[in-house]
XYZ file of C-alpha atoms in Angstrom:
439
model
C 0.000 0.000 0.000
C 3.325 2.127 0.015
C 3.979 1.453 -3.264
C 4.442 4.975 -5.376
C 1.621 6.067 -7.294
C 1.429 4.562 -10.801
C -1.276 3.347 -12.920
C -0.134 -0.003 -13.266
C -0.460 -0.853 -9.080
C -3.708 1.086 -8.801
C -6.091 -1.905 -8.868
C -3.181 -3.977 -6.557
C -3.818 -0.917 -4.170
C -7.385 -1.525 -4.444
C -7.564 -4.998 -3.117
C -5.266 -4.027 -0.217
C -7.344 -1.582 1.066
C -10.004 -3.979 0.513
C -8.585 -6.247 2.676
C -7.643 -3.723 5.340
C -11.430 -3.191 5.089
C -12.373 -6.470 5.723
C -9.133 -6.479 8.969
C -9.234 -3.448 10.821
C -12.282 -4.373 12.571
C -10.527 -7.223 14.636
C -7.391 -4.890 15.012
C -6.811 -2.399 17.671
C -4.829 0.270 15.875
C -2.797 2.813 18.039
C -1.515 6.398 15.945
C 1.702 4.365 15.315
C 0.293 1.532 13.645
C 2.193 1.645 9.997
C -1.055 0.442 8.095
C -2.829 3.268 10.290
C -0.458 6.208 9.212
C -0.936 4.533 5.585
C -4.669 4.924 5.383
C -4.555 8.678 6.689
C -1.952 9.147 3.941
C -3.963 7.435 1.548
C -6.782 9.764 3.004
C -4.406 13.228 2.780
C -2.765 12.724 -1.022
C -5.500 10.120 -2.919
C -7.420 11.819 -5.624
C -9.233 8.052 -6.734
C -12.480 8.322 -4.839
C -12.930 4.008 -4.833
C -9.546 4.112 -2.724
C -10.451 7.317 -0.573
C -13.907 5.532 0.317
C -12.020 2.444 1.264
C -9.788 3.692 3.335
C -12.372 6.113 4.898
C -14.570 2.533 5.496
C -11.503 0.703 6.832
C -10.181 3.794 9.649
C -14.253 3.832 10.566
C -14.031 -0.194 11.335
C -10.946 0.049 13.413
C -11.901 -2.797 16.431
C -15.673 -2.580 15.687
C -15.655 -6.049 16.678
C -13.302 -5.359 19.959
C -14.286 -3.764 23.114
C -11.795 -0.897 22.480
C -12.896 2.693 21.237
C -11.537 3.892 18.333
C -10.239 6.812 19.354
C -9.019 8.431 15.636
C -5.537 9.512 17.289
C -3.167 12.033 15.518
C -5.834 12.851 12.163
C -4.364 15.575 10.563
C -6.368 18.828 10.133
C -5.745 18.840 6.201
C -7.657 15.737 6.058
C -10.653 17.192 8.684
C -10.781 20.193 6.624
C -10.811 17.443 3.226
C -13.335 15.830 4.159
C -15.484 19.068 5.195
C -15.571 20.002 1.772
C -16.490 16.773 0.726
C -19.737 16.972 2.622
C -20.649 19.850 -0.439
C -20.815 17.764 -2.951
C -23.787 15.937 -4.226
C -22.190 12.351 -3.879
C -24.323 10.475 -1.500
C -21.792 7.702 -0.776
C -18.878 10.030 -0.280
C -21.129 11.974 1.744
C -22.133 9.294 3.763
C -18.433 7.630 4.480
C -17.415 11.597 5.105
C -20.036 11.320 7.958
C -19.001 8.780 9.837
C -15.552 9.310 10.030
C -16.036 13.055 11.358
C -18.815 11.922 13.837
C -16.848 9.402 15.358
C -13.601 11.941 15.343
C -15.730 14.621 17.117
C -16.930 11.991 19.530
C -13.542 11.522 21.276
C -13.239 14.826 23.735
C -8.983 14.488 22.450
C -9.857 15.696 19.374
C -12.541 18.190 19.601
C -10.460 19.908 22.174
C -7.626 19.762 19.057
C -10.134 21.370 16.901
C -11.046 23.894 19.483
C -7.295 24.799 19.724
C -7.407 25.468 16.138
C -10.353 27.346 15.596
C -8.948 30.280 14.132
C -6.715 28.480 11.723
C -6.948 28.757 8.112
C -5.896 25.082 7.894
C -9.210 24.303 9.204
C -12.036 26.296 9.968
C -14.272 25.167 13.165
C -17.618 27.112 11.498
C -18.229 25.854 8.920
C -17.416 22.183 9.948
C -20.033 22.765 12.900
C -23.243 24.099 11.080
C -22.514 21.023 8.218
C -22.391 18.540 10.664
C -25.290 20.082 12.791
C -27.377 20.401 8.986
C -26.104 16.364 8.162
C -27.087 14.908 11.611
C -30.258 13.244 9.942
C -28.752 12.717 6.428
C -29.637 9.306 5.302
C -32.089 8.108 8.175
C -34.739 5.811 7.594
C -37.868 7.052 8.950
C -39.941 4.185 10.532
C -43.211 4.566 11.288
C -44.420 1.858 14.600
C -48.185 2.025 15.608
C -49.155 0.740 18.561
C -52.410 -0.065 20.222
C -53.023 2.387 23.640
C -55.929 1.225 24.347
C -59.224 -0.692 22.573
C -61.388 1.643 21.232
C -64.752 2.146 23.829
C -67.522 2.207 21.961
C -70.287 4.897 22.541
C -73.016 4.000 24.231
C -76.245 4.338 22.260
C -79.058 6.171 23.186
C -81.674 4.421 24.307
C -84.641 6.499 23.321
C -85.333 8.936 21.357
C -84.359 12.334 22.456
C -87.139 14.939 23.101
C -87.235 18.103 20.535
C -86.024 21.273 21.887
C -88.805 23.874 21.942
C -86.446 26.700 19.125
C -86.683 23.386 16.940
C -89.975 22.688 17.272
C -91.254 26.006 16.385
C -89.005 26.131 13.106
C -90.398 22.572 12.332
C -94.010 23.599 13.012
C -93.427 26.140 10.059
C -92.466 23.810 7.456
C -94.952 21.252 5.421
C -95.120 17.538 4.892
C -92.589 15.888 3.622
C -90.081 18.428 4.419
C -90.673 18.754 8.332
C -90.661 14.827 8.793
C -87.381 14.416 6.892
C -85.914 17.674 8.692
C -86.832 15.771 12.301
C -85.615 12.581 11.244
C -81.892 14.456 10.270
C -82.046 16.113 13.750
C -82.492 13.074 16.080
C -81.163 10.363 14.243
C -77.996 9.429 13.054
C -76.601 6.480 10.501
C -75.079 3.663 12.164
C -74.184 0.158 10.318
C -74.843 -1.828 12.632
C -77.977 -0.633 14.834
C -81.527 -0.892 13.950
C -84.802 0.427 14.379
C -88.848 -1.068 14.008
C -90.539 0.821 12.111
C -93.697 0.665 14.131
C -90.925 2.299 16.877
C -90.075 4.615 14.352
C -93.718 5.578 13.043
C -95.070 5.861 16.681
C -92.564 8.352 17.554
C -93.276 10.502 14.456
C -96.891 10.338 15.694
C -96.612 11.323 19.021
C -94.169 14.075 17.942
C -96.440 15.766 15.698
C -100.392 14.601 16.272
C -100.963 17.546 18.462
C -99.708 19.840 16.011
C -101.680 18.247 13.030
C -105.126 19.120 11.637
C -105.537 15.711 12.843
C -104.887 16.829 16.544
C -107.630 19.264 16.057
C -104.924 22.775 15.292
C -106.868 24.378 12.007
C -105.023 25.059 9.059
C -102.014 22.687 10.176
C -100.799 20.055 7.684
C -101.889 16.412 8.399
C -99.338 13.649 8.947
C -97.824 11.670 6.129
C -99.132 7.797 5.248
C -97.094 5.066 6.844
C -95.516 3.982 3.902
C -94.928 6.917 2.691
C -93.364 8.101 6.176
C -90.980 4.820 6.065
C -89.933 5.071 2.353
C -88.354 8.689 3.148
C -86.141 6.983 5.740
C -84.213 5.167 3.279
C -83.966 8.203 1.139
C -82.702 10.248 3.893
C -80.150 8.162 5.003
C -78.754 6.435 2.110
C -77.737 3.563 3.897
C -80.588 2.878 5.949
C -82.948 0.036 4.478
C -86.197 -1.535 5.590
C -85.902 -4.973 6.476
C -88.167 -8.175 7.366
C -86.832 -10.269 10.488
C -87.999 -13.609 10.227
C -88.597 -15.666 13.043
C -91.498 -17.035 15.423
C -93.287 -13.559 14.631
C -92.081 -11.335 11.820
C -90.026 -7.810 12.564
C -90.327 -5.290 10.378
C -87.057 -2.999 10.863
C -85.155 -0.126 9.493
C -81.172 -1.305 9.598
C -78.500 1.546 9.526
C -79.709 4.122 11.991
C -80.049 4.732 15.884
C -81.321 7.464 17.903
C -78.865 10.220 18.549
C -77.711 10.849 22.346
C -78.093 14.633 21.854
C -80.346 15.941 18.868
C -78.987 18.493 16.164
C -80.437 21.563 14.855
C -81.336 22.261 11.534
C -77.840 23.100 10.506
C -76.975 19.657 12.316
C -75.315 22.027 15.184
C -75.503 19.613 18.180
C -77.684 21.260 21.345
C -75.890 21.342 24.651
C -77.803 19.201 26.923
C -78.601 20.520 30.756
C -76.392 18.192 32.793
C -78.367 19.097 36.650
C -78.859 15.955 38.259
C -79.984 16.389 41.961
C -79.312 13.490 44.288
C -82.761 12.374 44.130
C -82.644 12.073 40.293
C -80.299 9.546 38.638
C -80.830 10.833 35.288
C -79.815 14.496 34.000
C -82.098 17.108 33.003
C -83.926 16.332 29.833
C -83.618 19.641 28.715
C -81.711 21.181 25.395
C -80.369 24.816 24.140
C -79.117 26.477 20.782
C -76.025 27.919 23.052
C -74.639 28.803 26.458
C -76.728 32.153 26.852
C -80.449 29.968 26.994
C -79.165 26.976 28.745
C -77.425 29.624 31.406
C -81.247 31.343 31.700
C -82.867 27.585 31.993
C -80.299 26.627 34.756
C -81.313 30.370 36.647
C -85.022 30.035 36.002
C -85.787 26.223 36.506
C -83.009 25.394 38.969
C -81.576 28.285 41.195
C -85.258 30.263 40.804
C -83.867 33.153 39.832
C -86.335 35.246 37.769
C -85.703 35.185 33.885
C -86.829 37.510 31.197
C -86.415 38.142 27.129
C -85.245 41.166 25.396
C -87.822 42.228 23.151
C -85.127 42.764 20.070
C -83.596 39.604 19.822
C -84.942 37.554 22.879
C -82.167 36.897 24.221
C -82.413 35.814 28.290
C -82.168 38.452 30.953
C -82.141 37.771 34.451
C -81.906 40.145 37.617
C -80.141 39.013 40.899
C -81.271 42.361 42.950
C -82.705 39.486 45.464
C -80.336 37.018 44.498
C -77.629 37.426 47.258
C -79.737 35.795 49.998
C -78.003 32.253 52.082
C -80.166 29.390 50.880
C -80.219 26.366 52.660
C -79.080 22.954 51.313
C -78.264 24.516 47.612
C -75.718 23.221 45.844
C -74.213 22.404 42.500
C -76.029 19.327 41.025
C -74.034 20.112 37.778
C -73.644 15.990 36.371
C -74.149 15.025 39.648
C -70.086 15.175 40.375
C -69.640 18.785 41.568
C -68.837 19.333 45.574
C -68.326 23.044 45.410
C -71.202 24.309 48.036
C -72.535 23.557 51.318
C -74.488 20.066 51.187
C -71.488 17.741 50.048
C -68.132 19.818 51.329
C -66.867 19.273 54.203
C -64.795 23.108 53.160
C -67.536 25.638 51.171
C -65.443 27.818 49.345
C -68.863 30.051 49.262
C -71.656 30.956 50.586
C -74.793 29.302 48.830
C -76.256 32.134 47.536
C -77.918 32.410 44.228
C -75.754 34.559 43.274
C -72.713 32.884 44.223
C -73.871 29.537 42.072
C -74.643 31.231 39.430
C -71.283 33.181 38.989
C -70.082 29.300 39.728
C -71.840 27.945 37.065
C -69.630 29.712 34.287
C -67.146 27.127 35.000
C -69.134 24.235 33.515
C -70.673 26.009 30.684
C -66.873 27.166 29.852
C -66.505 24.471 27.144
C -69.676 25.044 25.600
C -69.059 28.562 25.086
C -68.483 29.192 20.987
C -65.202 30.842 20.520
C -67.152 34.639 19.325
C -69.201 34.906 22.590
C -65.619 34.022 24.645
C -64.057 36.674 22.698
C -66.531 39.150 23.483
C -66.761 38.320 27.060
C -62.965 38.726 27.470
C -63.373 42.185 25.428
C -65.409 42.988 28.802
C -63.001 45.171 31.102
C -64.705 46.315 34.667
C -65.126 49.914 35.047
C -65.098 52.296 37.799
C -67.646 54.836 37.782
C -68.470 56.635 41.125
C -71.802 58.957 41.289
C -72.719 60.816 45.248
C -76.255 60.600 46.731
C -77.429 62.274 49.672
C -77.768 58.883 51.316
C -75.086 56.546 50.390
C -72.303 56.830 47.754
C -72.718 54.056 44.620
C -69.972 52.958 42.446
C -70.983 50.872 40.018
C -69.532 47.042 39.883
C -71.813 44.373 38.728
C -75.751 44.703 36.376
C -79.103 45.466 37.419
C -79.985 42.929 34.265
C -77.445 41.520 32.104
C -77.328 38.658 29.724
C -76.265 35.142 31.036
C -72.908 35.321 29.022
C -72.038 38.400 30.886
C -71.272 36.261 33.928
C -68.194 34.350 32.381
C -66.102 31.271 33.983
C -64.424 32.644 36.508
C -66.592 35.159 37.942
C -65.618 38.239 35.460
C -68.935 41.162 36.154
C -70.012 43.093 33.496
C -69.610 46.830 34.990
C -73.014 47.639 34.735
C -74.566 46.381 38.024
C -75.016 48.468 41.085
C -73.364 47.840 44.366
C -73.356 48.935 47.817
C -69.905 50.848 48.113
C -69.648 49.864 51.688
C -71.450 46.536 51.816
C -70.790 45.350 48.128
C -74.401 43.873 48.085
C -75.935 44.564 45.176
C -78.990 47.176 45.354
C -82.443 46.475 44.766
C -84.311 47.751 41.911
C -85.939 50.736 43.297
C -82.206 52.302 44.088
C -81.189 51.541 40.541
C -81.743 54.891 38.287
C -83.211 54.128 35.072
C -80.998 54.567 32.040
């Protein structure tokens, strides 16, 4: 491998270092080792790239199959700075052997203090060597992709009934004619499913008792009568494409509808799911049957029907306003019933945070409507900044804190006011309607 550089021992050169490829990797190989010095020389002066990569390949292997590190000892920086350029050029295998070597060279401390030392020399810059080797540290991977099972999937639970209309629905059903407002009902409280099933005398009963009392036949004027049975049962199947009537046999005959269940929680009419009222007392093991468009009307249901706190409409939109002038009085055993899993008041914590006031629950009840609330009514609630405004009476001086009405998504999650309700400066009660001057 000494031999002087001449055409005619160029392929004898090339099985040597072959050979030294196929050796160094049982041979520990200190910086005096002659074949050692002969492969960095090889390395420094060789312009043949099939000897350069074999010589690169064979100083990489040094005792790969020996406990002993191969520690790279006494590489010259001519040849660091060599093979930094050669990680340029667009020669994959060159790029690749060019790699290793300098990884495992910069993975001995030795020589990366050596190239430290040297940073500033023109014989090899540090820089550049650094960002190509930080650029190249994922050059060539194999990206493997392993999936893995977490968990088995839990399936949902169907409903099992048929979920109750919500009363903005019904009206805006009650408007349209047959076969339009059957199909429309059918989209908003059921949903395709493969594998469940239906009767259709299940099916047609519950069309029935949704709509008789709203029919000419349920003795309203003018209304529109229900559809046939047939008729009724052949829009199913063109609703819901793959939904199909079906015979059971067996002892007695089932007629069925295959492909669709009951939804859990019906959808409007632009299939927007309703947010169901989750207050479930102790005594009742089911939740309130009761659903809303949004947060604002199931907020003024929750105030009304639950906490009794008295609820009115705005005449312009009607939208739900509520006043808590007499909503800041102790009630005993109230509590949060919210899902049945909330200990915040009196009845179930051994530590109230609060007081169980009306008012207190409601502001509390802003934390569970906090994921139902769309993303435009957050961003206009957190466009809400409280105010200072002070006014003097003769009798007691006002400043104004939280509203004397206000809608329910003025009360947000964690207890922000809208600065529009009056307060007691001293007590911070608020005051009762008859202190309140009208706007």
């Amino acid at each position: 491998m000494s031999l002087p550089h001449d055409h005619r021992l160029v392929e004898l050169k090339h099985y040597m270092l072959d050979i030294a490829e196929m050796l160094t990797r049982y041979w520990v190989m200190p910086e005096s080792d002659p074949l050692y010095r002969i492969l960095l020389q090889e390395l420094k002066t060789s312009t043949d790239r099939g000897a350069i990569l074999t010589s690169l390949r064979a100083l990489c292997r040094i005792s790969m199959n020996l406990p002993d590190n191969n520690d790279l000892e006494g590489v010259p920086l001519a040849i660091i700075n060599k093979l930094s350029n050669y990680l340029l050029l667009e020669d994959e295998e060159l790029v690749s052997a060019s790699l290793d070597f300098l990884y495992q060279y910069t993975a001995v401390p030795k020589n990366v203090a050596i190239l430290l030392a040297n940073a500033e020399s023109v014989e090899c810059p540090i820089a550049p060597l650094v960002k190509d080797l930080s650029r190249l540290l994922r050059h060539g991977e194999n990206e493997i992709q392993i999936k893995s099972l977490l968990q088995q999937a839990i399936a949902e639970v169907p409903a099992e009934t048929i979920p109750s209309v919500p009363a903005d629905l019904m009206r805006q059903l009650l408007q349209k004619d047959e076969p339009e407002r059957s199909n429309l009902w059918l989209k908003c409280v059921f949903e395709e499913h493969k594998d469940s099933e239906i009767t259709q005398i299940a099916l047609w009963q519950a069309y029935q008792s949704r709509f008789t009392p709203y029919s000419h036949g349920g003795g309203v004027p003018n209304a529109p009568g229900l559809l046939p049975a047939a008729e009724f049962i052949k829009n199913v199947s063109i609703i819901f494409e793959n939904a199909t009537a079906q015979v059971v046999n067996g002892p007695s005959s089932k007629f069925i509808i295959k492909g669709i269940r009951p939804r859990r929680i019906p959808v409007d009419l632009r299939q927007h799911v309703y947010i169901q009222c989750l207050w479930r007392p102790p005594s009742d093991p089911k939740p309130c049957n009761e659903y809303f468009p949004d947060v604002r009307f199931l907020r003024a249901h929750i105030n009304a029907t639950h906490l009794n706190i008295p609820v009115g409409y705005t005449k312009e939109d009607g939208y739900p306003i509520f006043d808590i002038s007499a909503a800041d009085q102790v009630v005993q055993n109230l509590d949060c019933h919210w899902n049945g899993t909330c200990h915040r008041f009196t009845t179930r914590n051994k530590h109230p945070v609060k007081e169980a006031t009306q008012l207190n629950l409601a502001l509390h009840m802003g934390i569970h409507m906090e994921p139902y609330e769309p993303k435009y009514l957050k961003a206009q609630r957190l466009k809400r900044s409280p105010t200072a405004t002070t006014s003097t009476t003769s009798e007691q001086q006002q400043h104004i804190v939280p509203p004397k009405s206000f809608h329910p998504n003025t009360l947000g999650p964690r207890g922000m006011h809208d600065p529009r309700i009056l307060a007691d400066s001293e007590t911070g009660k608020p005051l009762p309607r008859s202190a309140i001057p009208e706007e």
